[in-house]
CSV table of C-alpha atoms in Angstrom, one decimal:
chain,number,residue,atom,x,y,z
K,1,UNK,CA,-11.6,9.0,5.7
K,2,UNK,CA,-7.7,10.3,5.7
K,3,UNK,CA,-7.7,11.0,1.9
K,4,UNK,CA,-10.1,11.2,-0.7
K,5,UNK,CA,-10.1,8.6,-3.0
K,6,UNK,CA,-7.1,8.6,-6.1
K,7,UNK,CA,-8.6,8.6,-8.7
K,8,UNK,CA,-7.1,9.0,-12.3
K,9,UNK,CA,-8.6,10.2,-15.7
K,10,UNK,CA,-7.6,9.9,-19.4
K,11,UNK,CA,-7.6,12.9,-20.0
K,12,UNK,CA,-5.1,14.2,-17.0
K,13,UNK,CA,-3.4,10.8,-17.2
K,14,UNK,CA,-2.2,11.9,-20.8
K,15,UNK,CA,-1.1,15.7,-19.5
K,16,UNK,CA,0.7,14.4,-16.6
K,17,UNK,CA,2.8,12.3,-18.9
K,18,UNK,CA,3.6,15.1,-21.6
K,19,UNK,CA,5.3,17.4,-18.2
K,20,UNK,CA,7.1,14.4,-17.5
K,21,UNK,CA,8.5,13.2,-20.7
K,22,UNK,CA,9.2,16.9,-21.1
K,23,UNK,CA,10.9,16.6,-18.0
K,24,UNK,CA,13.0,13.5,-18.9
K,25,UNK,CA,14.2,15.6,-21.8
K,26,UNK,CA,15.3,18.5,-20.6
K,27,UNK,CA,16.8,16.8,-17.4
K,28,UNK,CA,19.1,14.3,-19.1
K,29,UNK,CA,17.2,12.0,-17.1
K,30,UNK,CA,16.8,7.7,-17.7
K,31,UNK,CA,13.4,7.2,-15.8
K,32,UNK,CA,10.6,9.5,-14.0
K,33,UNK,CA,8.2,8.1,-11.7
K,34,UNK,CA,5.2,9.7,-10.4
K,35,UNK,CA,4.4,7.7,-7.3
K,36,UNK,CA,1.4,8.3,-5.0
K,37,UNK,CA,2.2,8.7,-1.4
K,38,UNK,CA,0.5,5.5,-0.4
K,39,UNK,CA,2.9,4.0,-2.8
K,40,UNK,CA,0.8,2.9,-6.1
K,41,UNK,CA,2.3,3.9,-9.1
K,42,UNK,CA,0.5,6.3,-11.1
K,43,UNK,CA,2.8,7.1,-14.5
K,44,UNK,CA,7.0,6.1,-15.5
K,45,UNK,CA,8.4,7.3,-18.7
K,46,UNK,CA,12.0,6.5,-19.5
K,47,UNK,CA,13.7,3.3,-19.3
K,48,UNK,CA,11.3,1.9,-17.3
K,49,UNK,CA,11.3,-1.6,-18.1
K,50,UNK,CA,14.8,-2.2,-16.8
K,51,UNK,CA,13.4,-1.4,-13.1
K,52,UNK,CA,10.7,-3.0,-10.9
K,53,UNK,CA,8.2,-0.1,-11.1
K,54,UNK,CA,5.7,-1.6,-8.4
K,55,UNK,CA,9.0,-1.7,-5.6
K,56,UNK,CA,10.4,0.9,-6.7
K,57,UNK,CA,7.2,3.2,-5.9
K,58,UNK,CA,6.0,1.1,-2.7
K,59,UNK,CA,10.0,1.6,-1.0
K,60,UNK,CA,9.9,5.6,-2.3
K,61,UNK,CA,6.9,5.6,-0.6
K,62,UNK,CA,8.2,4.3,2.0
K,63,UNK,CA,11.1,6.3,2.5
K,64,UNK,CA,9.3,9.5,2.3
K,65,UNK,CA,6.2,8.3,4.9
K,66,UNK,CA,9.8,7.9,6.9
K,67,UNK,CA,11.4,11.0,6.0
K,68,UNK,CA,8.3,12.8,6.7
K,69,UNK,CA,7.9,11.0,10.3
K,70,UNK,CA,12.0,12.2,11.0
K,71,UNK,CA,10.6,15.9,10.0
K,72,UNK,CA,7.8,15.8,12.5
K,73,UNK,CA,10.3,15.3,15.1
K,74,UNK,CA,12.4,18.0,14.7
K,75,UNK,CA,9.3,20.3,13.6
K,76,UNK,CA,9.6,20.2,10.3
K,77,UNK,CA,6.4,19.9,8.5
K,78,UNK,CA,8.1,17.1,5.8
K,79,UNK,CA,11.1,17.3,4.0
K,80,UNK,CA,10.0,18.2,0.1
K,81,UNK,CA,13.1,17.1,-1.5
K,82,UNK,CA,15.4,13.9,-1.0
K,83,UNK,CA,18.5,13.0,-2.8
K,84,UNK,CA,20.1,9.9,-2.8
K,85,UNK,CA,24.0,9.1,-4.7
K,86,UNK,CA,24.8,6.5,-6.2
K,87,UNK,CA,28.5,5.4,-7.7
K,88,UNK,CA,26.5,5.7,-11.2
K,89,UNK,CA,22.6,6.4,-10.8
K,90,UNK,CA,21.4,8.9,-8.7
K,91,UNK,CA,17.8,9.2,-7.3
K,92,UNK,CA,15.9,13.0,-6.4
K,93,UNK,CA,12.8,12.7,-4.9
K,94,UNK,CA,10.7,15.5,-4.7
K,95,UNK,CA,6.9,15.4,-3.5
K,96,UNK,CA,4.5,17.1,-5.4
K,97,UNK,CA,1.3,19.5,-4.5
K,98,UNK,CA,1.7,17.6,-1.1
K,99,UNK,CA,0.0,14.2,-2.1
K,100,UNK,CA,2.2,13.0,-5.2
K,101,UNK,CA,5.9,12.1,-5.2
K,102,UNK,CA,8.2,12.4,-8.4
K,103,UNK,CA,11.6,10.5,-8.7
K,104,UNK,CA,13.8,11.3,-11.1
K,105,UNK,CA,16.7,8.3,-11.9
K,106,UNK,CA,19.8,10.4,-13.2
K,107,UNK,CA,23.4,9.4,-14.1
K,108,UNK,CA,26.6,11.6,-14.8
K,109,UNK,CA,24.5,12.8,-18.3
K,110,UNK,CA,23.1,15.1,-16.2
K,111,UNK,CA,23.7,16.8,-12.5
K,112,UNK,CA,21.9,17.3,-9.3
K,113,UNK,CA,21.5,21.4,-10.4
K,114,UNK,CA,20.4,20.6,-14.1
K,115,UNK,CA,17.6,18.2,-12.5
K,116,UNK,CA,16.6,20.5,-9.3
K,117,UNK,CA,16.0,23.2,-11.4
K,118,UNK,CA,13.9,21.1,-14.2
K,119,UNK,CA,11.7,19.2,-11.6
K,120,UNK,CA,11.0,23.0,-9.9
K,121,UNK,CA,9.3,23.9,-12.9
K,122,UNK,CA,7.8,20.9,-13.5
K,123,UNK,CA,6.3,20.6,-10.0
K,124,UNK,CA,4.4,23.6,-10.4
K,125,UNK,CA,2.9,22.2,-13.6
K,126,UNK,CA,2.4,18.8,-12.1
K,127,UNK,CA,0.8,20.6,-9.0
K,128,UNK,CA,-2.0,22.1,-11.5
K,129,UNK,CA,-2.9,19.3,-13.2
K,130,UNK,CA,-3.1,17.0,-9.6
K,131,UNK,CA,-5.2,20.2,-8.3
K,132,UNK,CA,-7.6,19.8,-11.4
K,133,UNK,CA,-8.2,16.2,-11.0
K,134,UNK,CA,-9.2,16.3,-7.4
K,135,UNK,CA,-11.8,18.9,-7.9
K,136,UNK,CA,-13.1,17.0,-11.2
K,137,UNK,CA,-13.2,13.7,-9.4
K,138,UNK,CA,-15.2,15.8,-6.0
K,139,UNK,CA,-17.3,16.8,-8.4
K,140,UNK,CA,-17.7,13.3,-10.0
K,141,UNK,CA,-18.5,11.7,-6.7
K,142,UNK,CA,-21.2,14.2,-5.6
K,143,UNK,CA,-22.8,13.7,-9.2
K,144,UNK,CA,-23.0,10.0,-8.4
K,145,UNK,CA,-19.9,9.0,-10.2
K,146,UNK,CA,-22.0,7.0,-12.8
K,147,UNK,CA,-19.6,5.1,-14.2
K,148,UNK,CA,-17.9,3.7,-11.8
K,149,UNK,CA,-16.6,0.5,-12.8
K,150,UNK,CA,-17.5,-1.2,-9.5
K,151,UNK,CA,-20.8,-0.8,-8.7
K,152,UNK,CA,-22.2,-3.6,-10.3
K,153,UNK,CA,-19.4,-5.8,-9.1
K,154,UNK,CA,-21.3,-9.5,-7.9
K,155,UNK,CA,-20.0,-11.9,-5.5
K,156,UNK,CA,-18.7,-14.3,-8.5
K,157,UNK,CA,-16.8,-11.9,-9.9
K,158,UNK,CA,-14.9,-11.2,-6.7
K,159,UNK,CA,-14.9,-15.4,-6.7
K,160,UNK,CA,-13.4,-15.8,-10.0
K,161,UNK,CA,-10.6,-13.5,-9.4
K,162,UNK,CA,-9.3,-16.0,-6.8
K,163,UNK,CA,-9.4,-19.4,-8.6
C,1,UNK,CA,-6.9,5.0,0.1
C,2,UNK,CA,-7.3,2.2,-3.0
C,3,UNK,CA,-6.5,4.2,-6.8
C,4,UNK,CA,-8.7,4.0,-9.3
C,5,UNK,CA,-6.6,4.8,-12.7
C,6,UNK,CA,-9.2,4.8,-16.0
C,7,UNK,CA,-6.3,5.6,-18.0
C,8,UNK,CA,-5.0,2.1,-17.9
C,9,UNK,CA,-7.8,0.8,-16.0
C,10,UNK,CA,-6.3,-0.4,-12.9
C,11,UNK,CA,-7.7,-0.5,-9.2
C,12,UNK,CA,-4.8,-0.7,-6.5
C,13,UNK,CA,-5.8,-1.7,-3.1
C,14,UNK,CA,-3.5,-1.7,0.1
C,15,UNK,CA,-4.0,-4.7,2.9
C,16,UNK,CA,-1.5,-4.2,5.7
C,17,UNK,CA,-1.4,-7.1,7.8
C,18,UNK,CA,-1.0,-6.4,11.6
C,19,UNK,CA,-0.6,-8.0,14.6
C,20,UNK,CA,2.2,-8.5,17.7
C,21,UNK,CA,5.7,-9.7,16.7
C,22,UNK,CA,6.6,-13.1,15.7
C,23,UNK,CA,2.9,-14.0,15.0
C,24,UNK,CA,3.5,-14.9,11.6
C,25,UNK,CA,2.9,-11.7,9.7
C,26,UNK,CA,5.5,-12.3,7.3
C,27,UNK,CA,5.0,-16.0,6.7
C,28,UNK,CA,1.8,-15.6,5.8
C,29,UNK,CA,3.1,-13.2,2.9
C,30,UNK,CA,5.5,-15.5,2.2
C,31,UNK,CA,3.5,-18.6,1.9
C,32,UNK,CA,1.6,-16.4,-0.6
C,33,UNK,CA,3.8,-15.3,-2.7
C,34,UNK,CA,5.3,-18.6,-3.1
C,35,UNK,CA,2.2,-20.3,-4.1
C,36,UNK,CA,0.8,-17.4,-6.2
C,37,UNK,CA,1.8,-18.1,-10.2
C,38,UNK,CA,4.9,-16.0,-11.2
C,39,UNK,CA,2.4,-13.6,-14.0
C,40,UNK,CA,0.5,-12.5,-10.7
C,41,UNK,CA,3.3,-11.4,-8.6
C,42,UNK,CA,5.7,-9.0,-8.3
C,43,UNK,CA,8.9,-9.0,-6.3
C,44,UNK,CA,8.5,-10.0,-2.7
C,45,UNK,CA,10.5,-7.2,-0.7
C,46,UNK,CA,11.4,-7.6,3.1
C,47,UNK,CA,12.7,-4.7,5.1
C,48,UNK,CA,14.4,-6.9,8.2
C,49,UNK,CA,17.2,-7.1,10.3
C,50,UNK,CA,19.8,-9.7,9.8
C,51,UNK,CA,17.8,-11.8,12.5
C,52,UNK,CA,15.1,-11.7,9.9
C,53,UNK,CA,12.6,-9.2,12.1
C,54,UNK,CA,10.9,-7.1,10.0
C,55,UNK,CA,12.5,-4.0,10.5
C,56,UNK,CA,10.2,-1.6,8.1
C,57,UNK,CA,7.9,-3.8,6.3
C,58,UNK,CA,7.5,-6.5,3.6
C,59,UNK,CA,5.7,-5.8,0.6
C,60,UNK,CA,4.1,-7.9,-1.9
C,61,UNK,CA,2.0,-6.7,-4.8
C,62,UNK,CA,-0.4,-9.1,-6.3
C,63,UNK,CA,-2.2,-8.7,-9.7
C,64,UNK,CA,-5.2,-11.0,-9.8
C,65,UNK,CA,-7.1,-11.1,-12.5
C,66,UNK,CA,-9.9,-8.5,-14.1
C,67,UNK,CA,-12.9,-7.3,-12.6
C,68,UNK,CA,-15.4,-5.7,-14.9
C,69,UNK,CA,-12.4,-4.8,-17.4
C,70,UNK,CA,-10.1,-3.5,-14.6
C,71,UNK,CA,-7.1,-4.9,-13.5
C,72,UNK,CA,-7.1,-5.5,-9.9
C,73,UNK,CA,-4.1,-5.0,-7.7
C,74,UNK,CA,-3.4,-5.9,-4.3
C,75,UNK,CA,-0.5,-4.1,-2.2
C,76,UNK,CA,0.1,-6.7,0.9
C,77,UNK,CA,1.6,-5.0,3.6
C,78,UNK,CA,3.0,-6.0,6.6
C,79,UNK,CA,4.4,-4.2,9.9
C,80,UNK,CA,7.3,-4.5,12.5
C,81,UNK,CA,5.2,-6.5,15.5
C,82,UNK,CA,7.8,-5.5,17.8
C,83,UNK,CA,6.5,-2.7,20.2
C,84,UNK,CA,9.2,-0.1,19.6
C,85,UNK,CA,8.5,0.2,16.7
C,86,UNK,CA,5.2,1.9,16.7
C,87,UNK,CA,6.2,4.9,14.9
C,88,UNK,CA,6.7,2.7,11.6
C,89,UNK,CA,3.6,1.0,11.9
C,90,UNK,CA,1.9,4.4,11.5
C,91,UNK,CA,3.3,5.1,8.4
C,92,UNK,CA,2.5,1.7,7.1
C,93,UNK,CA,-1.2,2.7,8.1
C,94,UNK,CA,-1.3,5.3,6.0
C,95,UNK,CA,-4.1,5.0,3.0
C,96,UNK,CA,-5.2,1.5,3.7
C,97,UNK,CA,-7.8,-0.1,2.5
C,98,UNK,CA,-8.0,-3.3,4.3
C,99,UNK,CA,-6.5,-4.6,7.6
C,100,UNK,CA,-5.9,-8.6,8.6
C,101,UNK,CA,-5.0,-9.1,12.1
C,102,UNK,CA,-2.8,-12.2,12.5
C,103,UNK,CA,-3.4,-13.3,16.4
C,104,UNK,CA,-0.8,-15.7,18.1
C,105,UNK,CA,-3.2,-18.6,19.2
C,106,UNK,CA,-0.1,-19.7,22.2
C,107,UNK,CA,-1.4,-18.9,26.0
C,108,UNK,CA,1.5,-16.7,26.3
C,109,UNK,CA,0.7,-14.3,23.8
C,110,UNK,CA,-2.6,-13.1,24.8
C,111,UNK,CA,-1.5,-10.3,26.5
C,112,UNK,CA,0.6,-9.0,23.6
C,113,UNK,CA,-2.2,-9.8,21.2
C,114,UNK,CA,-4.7,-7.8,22.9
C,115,UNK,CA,-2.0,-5.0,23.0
C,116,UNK,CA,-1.2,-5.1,19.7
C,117,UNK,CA,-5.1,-4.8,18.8
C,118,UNK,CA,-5.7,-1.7,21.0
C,119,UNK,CA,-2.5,-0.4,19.2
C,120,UNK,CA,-3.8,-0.8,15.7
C,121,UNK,CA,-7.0,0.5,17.1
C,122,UNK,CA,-5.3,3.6,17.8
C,123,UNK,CA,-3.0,4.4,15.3
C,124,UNK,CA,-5.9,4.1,13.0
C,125,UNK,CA,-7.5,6.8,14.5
C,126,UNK,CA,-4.7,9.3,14.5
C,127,UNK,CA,-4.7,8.5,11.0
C,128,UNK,CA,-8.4,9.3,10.8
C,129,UNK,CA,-9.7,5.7,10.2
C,130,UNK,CA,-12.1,3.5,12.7
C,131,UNK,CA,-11.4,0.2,12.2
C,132,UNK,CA,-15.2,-0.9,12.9
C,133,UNK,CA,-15.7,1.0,9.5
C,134,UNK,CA,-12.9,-1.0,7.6
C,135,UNK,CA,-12.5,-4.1,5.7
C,136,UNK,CA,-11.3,-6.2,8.3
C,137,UNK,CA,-10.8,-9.8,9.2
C,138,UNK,CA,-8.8,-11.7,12.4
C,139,UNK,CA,-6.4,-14.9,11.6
C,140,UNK,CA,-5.8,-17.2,14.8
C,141,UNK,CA,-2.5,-18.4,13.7
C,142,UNK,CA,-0.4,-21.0,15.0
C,143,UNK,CA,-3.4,-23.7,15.6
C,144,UNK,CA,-0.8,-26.6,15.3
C,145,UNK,CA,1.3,-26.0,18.3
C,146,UNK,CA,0.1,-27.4,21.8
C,147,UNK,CA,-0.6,-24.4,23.9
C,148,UNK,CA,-2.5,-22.9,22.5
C,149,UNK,CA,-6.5,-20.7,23.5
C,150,UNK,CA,-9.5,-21.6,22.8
C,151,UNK,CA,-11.1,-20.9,19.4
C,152,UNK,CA,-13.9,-18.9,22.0
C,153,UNK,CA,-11.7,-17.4,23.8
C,154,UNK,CA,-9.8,-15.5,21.5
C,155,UNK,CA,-13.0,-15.1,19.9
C,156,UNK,CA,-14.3,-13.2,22.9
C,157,UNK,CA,-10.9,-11.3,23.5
C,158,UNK,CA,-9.9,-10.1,19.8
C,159,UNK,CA,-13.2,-10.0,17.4
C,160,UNK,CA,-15.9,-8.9,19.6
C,161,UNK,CA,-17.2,-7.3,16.9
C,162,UNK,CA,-17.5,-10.6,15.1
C,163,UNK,CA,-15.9,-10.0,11.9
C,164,UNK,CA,-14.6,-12.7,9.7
C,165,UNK,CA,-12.4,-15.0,11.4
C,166,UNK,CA,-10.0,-17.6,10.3
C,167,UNK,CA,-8.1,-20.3,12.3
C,168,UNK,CA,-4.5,-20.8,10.0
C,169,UNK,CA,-1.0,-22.4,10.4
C,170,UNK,CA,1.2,-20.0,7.8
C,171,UNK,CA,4.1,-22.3,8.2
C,172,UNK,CA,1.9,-24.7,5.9
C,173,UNK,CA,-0.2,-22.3,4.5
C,174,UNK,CA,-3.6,-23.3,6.1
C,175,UNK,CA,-6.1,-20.4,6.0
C,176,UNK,CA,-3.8,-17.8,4.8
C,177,UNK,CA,-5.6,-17.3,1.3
C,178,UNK,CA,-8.6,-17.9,3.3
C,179,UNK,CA,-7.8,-14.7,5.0
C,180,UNK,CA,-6.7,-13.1,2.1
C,181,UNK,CA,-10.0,-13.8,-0.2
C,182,UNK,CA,-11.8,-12.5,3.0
C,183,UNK,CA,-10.4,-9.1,3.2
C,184,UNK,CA,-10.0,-8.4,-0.3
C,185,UNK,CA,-13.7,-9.4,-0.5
C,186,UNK,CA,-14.7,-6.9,2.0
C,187,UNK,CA,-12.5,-4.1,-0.1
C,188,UNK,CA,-13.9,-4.5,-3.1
C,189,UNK,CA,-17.4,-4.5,-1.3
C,190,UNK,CA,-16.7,-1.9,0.2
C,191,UNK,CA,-15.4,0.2,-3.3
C,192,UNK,CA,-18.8,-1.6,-4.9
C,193,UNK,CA,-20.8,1.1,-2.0
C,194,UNK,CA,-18.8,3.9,-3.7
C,195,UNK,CA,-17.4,4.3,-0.2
């Protein structure tokens, strides 16, 4: 397969949302996204329910899968860091450890240095706690990943979800 | 890839639908979404020129229900049909979980059928998938107009691996959730193996 499988944890889920909320802080910013490359949302903090989260992660994912394809052409390996103004809201997307992309929605609270500078940091920290989570979810796999939720999934359950 | 979040215990699955252009791709998204209850869907976003050609993609994300106390998600994709516009549908490819083929059923798109399948064939495996190894399921779309090839015949030409196949008409909706229960039944089969 491409990628291993995305898999998310408590115990990460709740670290990756204490950088970010730090991040929102100290960035002046109104929402964070952490959005996996294939475009599923993995945490927002901020005013989040004043945006479609689900578009919002599926188009940066798109832009950046586009982005990225404009790099290889040129030979650029990707371009790590998009910026997009707006007359009020500004967007800086950044991707993460190479798998994960973070969006940061910012207005004229804060500026494009003040936000660079923040989300430098907090990549690094991000990067770590992604890095973790892959090994810990290798590891789960090879033990047999017990508990996976699906494993005693029956054809009527797959039935019922569509009536 | 699908994402398994135990944190808010969610599963998110991606189903691209593929196939050569104006073969109904986006009408068979769209006849879902509009008879899919408002809780379960999200906004329906199209990517398309002002001739309504699907420039990028359209995107649909569907919540349907719990599965063993997970929410399940479905991200439907779709790609640009037209041919120069290959270099999009690779990045659409990316981390999918389950294809649908959508095959025009009219005599005169045979030849573009069987090119778009070789061409989803291969940009699968630059991205490292085979598509004997996926979820995967053919539509034969279109079966209400006149002209069009036997069920056999495409049959022989597009699933000669004989995986679920579905005769439809998107424009009134016949087979498309058909399709969709198919595929997303293979994907969550297919997560039930634990890859």
């Amino acid at each position: 397969m491409a990628n291993p499988q995305m898999v998310m944890f408590e115990e990460e889920f709740s670290q990756i949302n204490v950088v970010i909320e730090r991040l929102l802080r100290e960035a002046n910013a109104k929402v964070i996204f952490l959005v996996d490359k294939n475009g599923q949302l993995i945490s927002g903090v901020g005013e989040t329910e004043k945006f479609d989260t689900t578009s919002l992660a599926s188009l940066t994912a798109g832009n950046i899968a586009a982005t990225g394809g404009l790099a290889k052409l040129i030979g650029e390996k990707e371009f790590s860091i998009l910026f997009h103004e707006g007359e009020k809201d500004n967007l800086h997307i950044s991707i993460v450890g190479g798998r994960v992309i973070l969006v940061v929605l910012f207005d004229s609270r804060s500026s494009l240095g003040l936000v660079r500078l923040r989300v430098k940091k907090a990549s690094e920290e991000l990067s770590a706690i992604f890095e973790r989570l892959l090994h810990k979810a290798e590891e789960k796999e090879k033990s047999g990943g017990g508990d996976f939720p699906f494993a005693e999934i029956t054809d009527d359950d797959i039935d019922n979800l569509f009536n | 890839m699908s994402f398994i979040n135990y944190a808010s215990r969610e599963i998110n699955c991606k189903i691209v639908y593929y196939g050569p252009g104006l073969c109904g791709k986006t009408t068979n998204l769209q006849y879902v979404y509009q008879k899919t209850a408002p809780e379960a869907k999200g906004k329906m976003i199209s990517l398309a020129t002002e001739t309504e050609r699907t420039l990028f993609f359209d995107f649909l994300p569907l919540a349907l229900g719990e599965v063993r106390g997970f929410k399940t998600r479905f991200h439907l994709y779709t790609v640009p049909g037209q041919v120069f516009y290959d270099a999009s549908r690779k990045l659409i490819l990316k981390g999918v979980d389950g294809v649908v083929f959508v095959a025009d059923s009219q005599e005169e798109r045979m030849d573009a059928n069987m090119e778009s399948l070789e061409n989803l064939r291969l940009n699968l495996q630059e991205q490292g998938y085979d598509l004997d190894k996926l979820p995967y399921v053919v539509q034969y779309n279109k079966r209400d107009l006149p002209n069009i090839v036997s069920l056999e015949e495409l049959r022989r030409e597009l699933n000669p691996t004989g995986v679920p196949e579905f005769e439809a008409c998107a424009t009134t909706g016949e087979g498309v959730f058909e399709t969709l229960k198919a595929v997303a039944k293979l994907i969550l089969m297919d997560l039930k193996k634990g890859k």
